[in-house]
Coordinates of C-alpha atoms in Angstrom, one line a residue:
M1286 CA 105.5 121.1 105.2
P1287 CA 104.9 121.6 101.6
T1288 CA 102.3 120.1 99.5
I1289 CA 103.5 118.3 96.5
R1290 CA 101.7 118.4 92.9
L1291 CA 102.2 116.7 89.6
D1292 CA 100.2 118.7 86.7
N1293 CA 99.8 116.3 83.6
V1294 CA 103.6 115.2 84.0
S1295 CA 105.1 112.5 81.5
K1296 CA 108.8 110.8 81.5
F1297 CA 110.0 108.8 78.2
Y1298 CA 113.2 106.9 78.1
R1299 CA 114.6 106.6 74.5
G1300 CA 116.2 103.3 73.7
D1301 CA 118.0 102.4 70.2
H1302 CA 114.8 101.3 68.6
R1303 CA 111.6 102.7 70.6
V1304 CA 110.7 105.1 73.1
E1305 CA 109.6 103.8 76.6
V1306 CA 106.9 105.2 78.5
A1307 CA 107.7 105.6 82.3
I1308 CA 104.9 107.9 83.2
R1309 CA 102.4 109.5 81.3
D1310 CA 100.1 112.5 82.0
A1311 CA 100.4 111.8 85.8
N1312 CA 98.3 114.1 87.8
L1313 CA 98.8 113.9 91.6
T1314 CA 98.7 115.9 94.9
I1315 CA 100.2 114.8 98.1
E1316 CA 98.9 116.9 101.0
Q1317 CA 101.3 117.6 104.2
G1318 CA 101.3 114.6 106.4
D1319 CA 100.0 112.0 104.1
F1320 CA 100.9 108.6 103.9
V1321 CA 101.2 107.2 100.3
F1322 CA 101.9 104.0 98.7
L1323 CA 102.9 103.5 95.1
T1324 CA 102.1 100.2 94.2
G1325 CA 103.0 97.9 91.0
S1326 CA 105.1 95.5 89.7
S1327 CA 108.8 95.9 88.6
G1328 CA 108.9 98.5 85.8
A1329 CA 105.6 100.0 86.5
G1330 CA 107.4 103.2 87.0
K1331 CA 107.5 103.6 90.9
S1332 CA 111.0 104.5 91.0
T1333 CA 110.7 107.4 88.3
L1334 CA 108.0 109.0 90.0
L1335 CA 110.0 109.2 93.3
G1336 CA 112.7 111.0 91.1
L1337 CA 110.1 113.4 89.6
I1338 CA 108.5 114.1 93.2
S1339 CA 112.2 114.7 94.6
G1340 CA 113.4 116.7 91.5
Q1341 CA 116.2 114.6 90.5
I1342 CA 114.4 113.6 87.3
K1343 CA 113.0 116.0 84.8
P1344 CA 109.7 115.4 83.2
D1345 CA 109.5 115.4 79.5
R1346 CA 106.4 117.2 79.6
G1347 CA 104.3 118.9 82.7
H1348 CA 105.2 120.4 86.0
V1349 CA 106.2 119.3 89.3
F1350 CA 105.3 121.9 92.5
L1351 CA 106.6 121.7 95.8
G1352 CA 104.4 124.2 97.7
E1353 CA 104.2 127.1 95.2
T1354 CA 107.5 126.4 93.8
D1355 CA 107.8 124.9 90.3
I1356 CA 111.0 122.6 90.6
T1357 CA 111.0 121.8 87.1
R1358 CA 112.4 125.5 86.6
I1359 CA 114.7 125.6 89.3
P1360 CA 118.7 125.8 87.8
K1361 CA 120.9 122.9 88.6
R1362 CA 122.9 125.1 91.2
K1363 CA 119.5 125.9 93.2
R1364 CA 118.3 122.1 93.5
H1365 CA 120.3 121.5 96.8
R1366 CA 118.0 123.6 98.6
I1367 CA 114.8 121.3 97.6
A1368 CA 116.8 118.5 98.3
L1369 CA 117.0 119.2 102.0
N1370 CA 112.9 118.7 102.0
F1371 CA 113.5 115.0 101.2
G1372 CA 115.0 112.2 102.9
Q1373 CA 115.4 109.2 100.8
V1374 CA 115.8 105.4 101.1
W1375 CA 116.6 103.9 97.6
Q1376 CA 116.1 100.4 96.7
E1377 CA 120.0 99.3 96.4
P1378 CA 121.6 99.2 99.9
T1379 CA 123.6 102.6 99.9
L1380 CA 125.5 102.6 103.5
V1381 CA 129.2 103.0 102.9
R1382 CA 130.4 99.5 104.1
K1383 CA 134.0 100.7 105.6
Q1384 CA 132.2 103.3 107.6
T1385 CA 130.7 103.0 111.1
V1386 CA 126.8 103.7 111.5
E1387 CA 127.7 106.7 113.2
E1388 CA 130.3 107.8 110.5
N1389 CA 127.3 107.0 107.5
L1390 CA 124.9 109.2 109.5
E1391 CA 127.5 112.2 110.4
L1392 CA 128.2 112.0 106.7
A1393 CA 124.7 112.9 105.8
A1394 CA 124.0 115.1 108.4
M1395 CA 126.9 117.2 106.9
I1396 CA 124.2 118.2 104.1
G1397 CA 122.0 119.6 106.4
T1398 CA 124.2 121.4 108.1
S1399 CA 125.8 123.4 105.4
L1400 CA 123.6 126.5 105.7
R1401 CA 123.9 126.4 109.7
F1402 CA 126.4 126.4 112.4
E1403 CA 126.7 123.1 114.3
T1404 CA 129.3 121.6 116.5
H1405 CA 130.6 117.9 116.3
R1406 CA 129.1 117.4 119.2
M1407 CA 125.6 118.5 118.6
T1408 CA 125.7 116.4 115.2
R1409 CA 126.7 113.4 117.3
M1410 CA 123.8 113.9 119.6
R1411 CA 121.5 114.3 116.5
V1412 CA 122.9 110.9 115.2
R1413 CA 122.1 109.2 118.8
K1414 CA 118.5 110.7 118.6
V1415 CA 117.6 109.4 115.1
L1416 CA 118.9 106.0 116.0
G1417 CA 116.6 106.1 119.0
L1418 CA 113.7 106.5 116.8
V1419 CA 114.2 104.0 114.5
G1420 CA 114.9 101.1 117.4
M1421 CA 118.7 101.3 116.7
A1422 CA 120.2 103.2 119.9
G1423 CA 123.6 101.8 121.0
Y1424 CA 124.8 100.8 117.5
E1425 CA 126.6 103.9 116.6
K1426 CA 130.2 101.9 116.3
Y1427 CA 128.5 99.0 114.5
Y1428 CA 129.7 98.5 110.7
P1429 CA 127.2 97.6 108.1
I1430 CA 128.7 94.1 107.7
E1431 CA 127.9 93.3 111.3
L1432 CA 124.0 94.1 110.8
S1433 CA 121.2 92.1 109.4
S1434 CA 119.4 93.4 106.4
G1435 CA 116.5 94.3 108.5
E1436 CA 118.8 96.4 110.8
C1437 CA 120.8 97.9 107.8
R1438 CA 117.3 99.1 106.3
R1439 CA 116.4 100.7 110.0
I1440 CA 119.9 102.6 109.6
E1441 CA 119.4 103.9 106.0
L1442 CA 115.8 105.1 107.1
A1443 CA 117.5 107.2 110.2
R1444 CA 119.9 108.3 107.8
A1445 CA 117.1 109.7 105.7
M1446 CA 115.4 111.2 108.7
I1447 CA 118.9 112.8 110.2
N1448 CA 117.9 116.6 108.7
S1449 CA 114.6 115.9 109.7
P1450 CA 113.0 116.3 106.2
S1451 CA 109.3 117.4 105.4
V1452 CA 109.1 114.1 103.2
L1453 CA 110.2 110.7 103.2
L1454 CA 110.6 109.0 99.7
L1455 CA 111.2 105.3 100.2
D1456 CA 112.1 102.7 97.0
E1457 CA 111.1 99.5 98.2
I1458 CA 112.5 99.8 101.8
T1459 CA 110.9 96.4 102.5
A1460 CA 112.4 94.3 99.7
N1461 CA 114.3 91.2 100.5
L1462 CA 113.1 91.3 104.2
D1463 CA 110.9 88.6 106.1
D1464 CA 107.6 89.3 107.7
D1465 CA 108.7 90.1 111.0
N1466 CA 111.0 93.2 109.8
I1467 CA 108.5 94.2 107.1
W1468 CA 105.8 94.8 109.6
D1469 CA 108.6 96.2 112.1
I1470 CA 109.3 98.9 109.0
F1471 CA 105.4 99.5 108.4
H1472 CA 104.9 100.1 112.0
L1473 CA 107.9 102.5 112.5
L1474 CA 106.8 104.4 109.1
E1475 CA 103.2 104.5 110.7
A1476 CA 104.7 106.2 114.0
I1477 CA 106.9 108.7 111.9
N1478 CA 104.0 109.6 110.0
R1479 CA 101.8 110.2 112.9
K1480 CA 104.5 112.8 114.0
G1481 CA 103.5 115.0 110.9
T1482 CA 106.1 113.7 108.2
T1483 CA 104.8 113.0 104.6
V1484 CA 105.7 109.8 103.5
V1485 CA 105.6 108.2 100.0
M1486 CA 106.5 104.7 99.6
A1487 CA 106.9 102.6 96.5
T1488 CA 106.4 98.9 97.0
H1489 CA 105.4 96.1 95.1
A1490 CA 104.5 94.0 98.5
S1491 CA 100.9 94.7 97.8
Q1492 CA 99.6 92.4 100.2
Y1493 CA 101.0 94.1 103.3
V1494 CA 99.6 97.3 102.1
N1495 CA 96.0 95.9 102.0

């Protein structure tokens, strides 16, 4: 599992009349197996930082390293290889509503199987395994509309884990959940982290972090 390093990274967004600073001169090292919280209010740059770490956002200044690889210099046609290191849960719900839980996860699994042969039976076994890890065993045939907000977040987490990434990047995964669901998610992430996965979690819920 690679170390993540940001060296003097800055990102600016240019509006009609001024330049907004999202990240300025950030220096950060995340070691293998770390559990890192990015805290702050809305608009503080947490989502931008996650995008920089994953290589989906290119910095205006500085460099981002995954292990010894400077991902800011990788051409677009090769970035899919970098993406396989990351599992991500976005702030907005992203499950396909007209597909079952199983179909949502199989779609994500196809990304990870593009470089190796895998039968449909093997993919379904991976789906069942990862659903069990997030406490959602037996939910393969459910549709997102049949699930609660907390259950949907667990399914999105399962989807992020389906290809066994080295790093989980989570953007406000506990937003709009009640206290019980938030603590369940925290304990689940702690268990995942103990198995060696690096977790980087952006959240404004500092009271839970503390």
